[in-house]
mmCIF file of C-alpha atoms and ligand atoms in Angstrom:
data_model
loop_
_atom_site.group_PDB
_atom_site.id
_atom_site.type_symbol
_atom_site.label_atom_id
_atom_site.label_comp_id
_atom_site.label_asym_id
_atom_site.label_seq_id
_atom_site.Cartn_x
_atom_site.Cartn_y
_atom_site.Cartn_z
ATOM 1 C CA MET P 1151 0.557 0.010 0.067
ATOM 2 C CA GLU P 1152 1.453 2.937 -0.898
ATOM 3 C CA ILE P 1153 1.404 6.073 1.797
ATOM 4 C CA ALA P 1154 -0.271 8.875 1.638
ATOM 5 C CA ASP P 1155 0.918 12.726 1.222
ATOM 6 C CA GLY P 1156 0.889 14.038 4.705
ATOM 7 C CA ILE P 1157 1.577 10.675 6.406
ATOM 8 C CA GLU P 1158 4.471 9.991 8.873
ATOM 9 C CA GLU P 1159 3.660 5.979 9.345
ATOM 10 C CA ILE P 1160 1.024 3.717 9.049
ATOM 11 C CA LEU P 1161 -0.176 2.193 12.333
ATOM 12 C CA LEU P 1162 -2.726 -0.310 11.451
ATOM 13 C CA ASP P 1163 -3.197 -1.352 7.581
ATOM 14 C CA ALA P 1164 -6.354 -2.384 6.115
ATOM 15 C CA GLN P 1165 -5.549 -6.496 6.891
ATOM 16 C CA GLN P 1166 -5.808 -5.064 10.134
ATOM 17 C CA ILE P 1167 -8.336 -3.220 10.775
ATOM 18 C CA ALA P 1168 -10.652 -6.221 8.866
ATOM 19 C CA HIS P 1169 -9.188 -9.000 11.244
ATOM 20 C CA ARG P 1170 -10.024 -7.004 13.994
ATOM 21 C CA VAL P 1171 -13.553 -5.106 13.250
ATOM 22 C CA ALA P 1172 -14.816 -8.915 12.312
ATOM 23 C CA ALA P 1173 -14.070 -10.574 15.641
ATOM 24 C CA LEU P 1174 -15.830 -7.012 17.440
ATOM 25 C CA GLY P 1175 -18.885 -8.342 14.711
ATOM 26 C CA THR P 1176 -18.707 -11.660 16.167
ATOM 27 C CA GLN P 1177 -18.568 -11.025 19.869
ATOM 28 C CA ILE P 1178 -21.305 -8.301 19.458
ATOM 29 C CA SER P 1179 -23.674 -10.411 17.620
ATOM 30 C CA ALA P 1180 -23.147 -13.345 20.218
ATOM 31 C CA ASP P 1181 -24.108 -10.569 23.256
ATOM 32 C CA TYR P 1182 -27.203 -9.106 21.587
ATOM 33 C CA GLN P 1183 -28.710 -12.261 20.280
ATOM 34 C CA GLY P 1184 -32.849 -12.078 20.855
ATOM 35 C CA LEU P 1185 -32.375 -7.908 21.649
ATOM 36 C CA PRO P 1186 -33.898 -5.086 19.918
ATOM 37 C CA LEU P 1187 -30.254 -3.298 18.770
ATOM 38 C CA LEU P 1188 -29.859 0.402 17.552
ATOM 39 C CA ILE P 1189 -26.321 1.545 15.910
ATOM 40 C CA VAL P 1190 -25.729 4.980 16.754
ATOM 41 C CA VAL P 1191 -22.790 6.155 14.154
ATOM 42 C CA VAL P 1192 -20.939 9.212 15.687
ATOM 43 C CA LEU P 1193 -20.604 11.512 12.687
ATOM 44 C CA LYS P 1194 -18.505 11.727 11.031
ATOM 45 C CA GLY P 1195 -15.298 10.235 11.663
ATOM 46 C CA ALA P 1196 -16.919 6.571 12.535
ATOM 47 C CA MET P 1197 -18.987 6.287 9.427
ATOM 48 C CA VAL P 1198 -16.649 4.123 7.692
ATOM 49 C CA PHE P 1199 -15.748 1.698 10.758
ATOM 50 C CA ALA P 1200 -19.599 1.854 11.187
ATOM 51 C CA ALA P 1201 -20.491 0.902 7.276
ATOM 52 C CA ASP P 1202 -17.522 -2.350 8.088
ATOM 53 C CA LEU P 1203 -18.453 -3.369 12.073
ATOM 54 C CA MET P 1204 -23.091 -3.672 10.527
ATOM 55 C CA ARG P 1205 -21.923 -6.323 7.900
ATOM 56 C CA GLN P 1206 -19.828 -8.315 10.607
ATOM 57 C CA ILE P 1207 -22.633 -8.492 12.615
ATOM 58 C CA SER P 1208 -25.606 -11.512 12.434
ATOM 59 C CA VAL P 1209 -28.542 -10.142 14.557
ATOM 60 C CA PRO P 1210 -30.811 -7.711 13.530
ATOM 61 C CA LEU P 1211 -30.481 -4.324 14.247
ATOM 62 C CA GLN P 1212 -31.400 -0.540 13.204
ATOM 63 C CA VAL P 1213 -28.845 2.688 12.630
ATOM 64 C CA ASP P 1214 -29.304 5.644 13.809
ATOM 65 C CA PHE P 1215 -26.399 9.007 14.017
ATOM 66 C CA VAL P 1216 -25.822 11.398 16.313
ATOM 67 C CA GLU P 1217 -23.174 14.692 15.422
ATOM 68 C CA ALA P 1218 -21.318 15.884 18.216
ATOM 69 C CA SER P 1219 -17.966 17.475 18.396
ATOM 70 C CA SER P 1220 -15.365 19.930 20.389
ATOM 71 C CA TYR P 1221 -15.293 23.226 19.215
ATOM 72 C CA GLY P 1222 -12.324 24.622 16.918
ATOM 73 C CA GLU P 1223 -10.173 22.693 13.764
ATOM 74 C CA GLU P 1224 -7.370 21.641 15.980
ATOM 75 C CA THR P 1225 -6.039 18.577 17.888
ATOM 76 C CA GLU P 1226 -6.721 19.154 21.333
ATOM 77 C CA THR P 1227 -10.212 19.086 22.632
ATOM 78 C CA SER P 1228 -11.628 22.049 23.192
ATOM 79 C CA GLY P 1229 -13.418 20.863 26.908
ATOM 80 C CA MET P 1230 -16.491 21.930 25.142
ATOM 81 C CA VAL P 1231 -18.970 19.382 23.360
ATOM 82 C CA ARG P 1232 -21.534 19.908 21.435
ATOM 83 C CA VAL P 1233 -24.333 17.961 20.461
ATOM 84 C CA GLY P 1234 -25.691 18.537 16.805
ATOM 85 C CA ARG P 1235 -27.454 16.342 14.821
ATOM 86 C CA ASP P 1236 -29.377 14.545 16.749
ATOM 87 C CA VAL P 1237 -31.045 10.693 16.330
ATOM 88 C CA GLU P 1238 -34.794 9.922 15.145
ATOM 89 C CA THR P 1239 -35.214 6.843 16.654
ATOM 90 C CA ASP P 1240 -37.934 6.320 19.864
ATOM 91 C CA VAL P 1241 -34.256 5.078 21.555
ATOM 92 C CA SER P 1242 -36.405 4.314 24.616
ATOM 93 C CA GLN P 1243 -37.468 0.983 22.260
ATOM 94 C CA PHE P 1244 -33.528 -0.224 22.377
ATOM 95 C CA HIS P 1245 -30.006 -1.409 23.667
ATOM 96 C CA VAL P 1246 -27.912 1.068 21.979
ATOM 97 C CA LEU P 1247 -24.652 0.235 20.592
ATOM 98 C CA LEU P 1248 -22.656 3.728 19.891
ATOM 99 C CA VAL P 1249 -19.832 3.775 17.738
ATOM 100 C CA GLU P 1250 -16.721 5.986 17.517
ATOM 101 C CA ASP P 1251 -14.173 6.162 16.090
ATOM 102 C CA ILE P 1252 -11.452 7.183 19.196
ATOM 103 C CA VAL P 1253 -11.866 7.854 22.625
ATOM 104 C CA ASP P 1254 -8.990 10.436 23.911
ATOM 105 C CA THR P 1255 -10.152 12.622 26.394
ATOM 106 C CA GLY P 1256 -13.296 10.243 26.691
ATOM 107 C CA LEU P 1257 -15.506 14.155 26.795
ATOM 108 C CA THR P 1258 -17.373 13.684 22.952
ATOM 109 C CA ILE P 1259 -18.608 9.825 23.697
ATOM 110 C CA ARG P 1260 -19.892 10.743 27.939
ATOM 111 C CA THR P 1261 -21.596 13.714 26.747
ATOM 112 C CA ILE P 1262 -23.651 11.554 24.044
ATOM 113 C CA ALA P 1263 -23.555 8.656 26.070
ATOM 114 C CA GLU P 1264 -25.929 10.664 29.136
ATOM 115 C CA HIS P 1265 -27.743 12.335 26.689
ATOM 116 C CA LEU P 1266 -29.360 8.642 25.234
ATOM 117 C CA ARG P 1267 -29.050 7.407 28.705
ATOM 118 C CA ALA P 1268 -31.750 10.856 29.693
ATOM 119 C CA ARG P 1269 -34.187 10.379 26.445
ATOM 120 C CA GLY P 1270 -34.691 6.446 27.921
ATOM 121 C CA ALA P 1271 -32.652 3.949 25.829
ATOM 122 C CA LEU P 1272 -32.798 0.451 27.075
ATOM 123 C CA SER P 1273 -29.044 0.017 27.738
ATOM 124 C CA VAL P 1274 -26.078 2.028 26.656
ATOM 125 C CA ARG P 1275 -23.123 0.403 25.226
ATOM 126 C CA ILE P 1276 -19.831 1.892 23.999
ATOM 127 C CA CYS P 1277 -17.587 0.255 20.425
ATOM 128 C CA SER P 1278 -14.776 2.450 19.902
ATOM 129 C CA LEU P 1279 -12.211 1.454 17.057
ATOM 130 C CA LEU P 1280 -9.634 3.039 18.387
ATOM 131 C CA ASP P 1281 -8.623 4.328 21.733
ATOM 132 C CA LYS P 1282 -5.501 6.894 23.549
ATOM 133 C CA PRO P 1283 -5.683 5.896 26.529
ATOM 134 C CA SER P 1284 -3.222 7.955 28.113
ATOM 135 C CA ARG P 1285 -5.012 11.230 27.316
ATOM 136 C CA ARG P 1286 -8.379 10.902 29.126
ATOM 137 C CA ARG P 1287 -10.220 13.902 31.226
ATOM 138 C CA VAL P 1288 -13.215 11.897 32.241
ATOM 139 C CA GLU P 1289 -14.198 8.046 33.261
ATOM 140 C CA VAL P 1290 -15.753 5.723 30.158
ATOM 141 C CA SER P 1291 -16.224 2.114 30.145
ATOM 142 C CA LEU P 1292 -15.458 0.868 26.819
ATOM 143 C CA ASP P 1293 -17.599 -1.908 26.053
ATOM 144 C CA TYR P 1294 -16.139 -2.705 22.561
ATOM 145 C CA LEU P 1295 -12.551 -1.871 21.996
ATOM 146 C CA GLY P 1296 -10.215 -2.549 18.684
ATOM 147 C CA PHE P 1297 -7.059 -1.146 19.068
ATOM 148 C CA GLU P 1298 -5.587 0.693 22.436
ATOM 149 C CA ILE P 1299 -2.917 3.575 20.305
ATOM 150 C CA PRO P 1300 -0.420 6.099 22.064
ATOM 151 C CA ASP P 1301 -0.428 9.540 22.267
ATOM 152 C CA ARG P 1302 0.192 10.525 18.414
ATOM 153 C CA PHE P 1303 -2.575 12.173 16.176
ATOM 154 C CA VAL P 1304 -3.782 9.655 13.693
ATOM 155 C CA VAL P 1305 -5.872 9.807 10.313
ATOM 156 C CA GLY P 1306 -7.728 7.749 7.958
ATOM 157 C CA TYR P 1307 -10.438 5.070 8.006
ATOM 158 C CA GLY P 1308 -12.672 8.004 8.750
ATOM 159 C CA LEU P 1309 -10.382 10.038 10.761
ATOM 160 C CA ASP P 1310 -9.618 13.063 9.641
ATOM 161 C CA TYR P 1311 -7.377 16.161 10.714
ATOM 162 C CA ALA P 1312 -9.070 19.516 9.318
ATOM 163 C CA GLN P 1313 -11.216 17.214 7.441
ATOM 164 C CA ARG P 1314 -8.687 15.827 5.379
ATOM 165 C CA PHE P 1315 -7.995 12.419 4.885
ATOM 166 C CA ARG P 1316 -11.020 10.147 6.325
ATOM 167 C CA GLN P 1317 -10.587 7.932 2.734
ATOM 168 C CA LEU P 1318 -7.369 6.674 3.282
ATOM 169 C CA PRO P 1319 -8.114 2.695 4.023
ATOM 170 C CA TYR P 1320 -5.505 2.642 6.969
ATOM 171 C CA VAL P 1321 -5.231 4.790 9.824
ATOM 172 C CA GLY P 1322 -2.328 6.747 10.232
ATOM 173 C CA ILE P 1323 0.093 9.452 11.826
ATOM 174 C CA VAL P 1324 -0.285 12.351 10.289
ATOM 175 C CA ARG P 1325 2.353 14.926 9.722
ATOM 176 C CA LEU P 1326 1.690 18.017 11.662
ATOM 177 C CA GLU P 1327 3.397 20.698 10.640
HETATM 178 P P1 IMP Z 1281 -12.409 13.231 23.226
HETATM 179 O O1 IMP Z 1281 -13.433 13.456 23.231
HETATM 180 O O2 IMP Z 1281 -11.360 13.811 23.298
HETATM 181 O O3 IMP Z 1281 -12.547 11.600 23.552
HETATM 182 O O4 IMP Z 1281 -12.758 13.002 21.832
HETATM 183 C C1 IMP Z 1281 -12.741 12.969 20.153
HETATM 184 C C2 IMP Z 1281 -13.035 12.628 19.471
HETATM 185 O O5 IMP Z 1281 -11.872 13.744 19.139
HETATM 186 C C3 IMP Z 1281 -13.204 11.688 18.381
HETATM 187 O O6 IMP Z 1281 -14.729 11.595 17.613
HETATM 188 C C4 IMP Z 1281 -12.516 12.729 17.116
HETATM 189 O O7 IMP Z 1281 -13.332 13.268 16.518
HETATM 190 C C5 IMP Z 1281 -11.087 13.829 17.885
HETATM 191 N N1 IMP Z 1281 -9.717 13.007 18.047
HETATM 192 C C6 IMP Z 1281 -9.462 12.650 19.261
HETATM 193 N N2 IMP Z 1281 -7.905 12.533 18.719
HETATM 194 C C7 IMP Z 1281 -7.941 11.850 17.044
HETATM 195 C C8 IMP Z 1281 -6.887 11.705 16.882
HETATM 196 O O8 IMP Z 1281 -5.811 10.875 17.096
HETATM 197 N N3 IMP Z 1281 -7.548 11.936 14.949
HETATM 198 C C9 IMP Z 1281 -8.347 12.272 14.896
HETATM 199 N N4 IMP Z 1281 -8.983 12.615 15.771
HETATM 200 C C10 IMP Z 1281 -9.274 12.892 16.784
#
């Protein structure tokens, strides 16, 4: 795989990701057997991961989306999380599985999980492709995790830097100018 301009190093290649996503799908399928499952994709970053993950889940499911962002385009989260687009589904009828690209400080996913619990979801669990535990500021329990990664800014497979690089089929470390 040719490395894209602006990428310093490939951290996780497409094959490693696919392998792990398949294992997560198997685990989730077993855990949600017989339960009404709603996958809530955290836009925009988790869309690629979620699209692959849901095709590895064998139990019936529905899909909805939320968008939440910390302010600004910096690589550091500002601590202010805004929930933009909300789910349209009546979450009180579902066990919600939140699908996120990366958990860094934890502020984003905690805000969304609390929001869906407040709306009456039967349960809320979190599935994140990546985890940067060294930067955690609030406690979150990651029920399903793809990979733990070091404290580097990564892009690709849905993740961006100033809206770029989402289409890369791998997760790479971005060269920050
Ligand atoms: P948190 O609220 O600090 O946990 O940040 C989570 C959000 O920050 C993610 O959903 C991403 O949008 C963004 N983010 C954190 N680290 C990275 C990274 O290394 N690359 C791309 N986006 C990141």
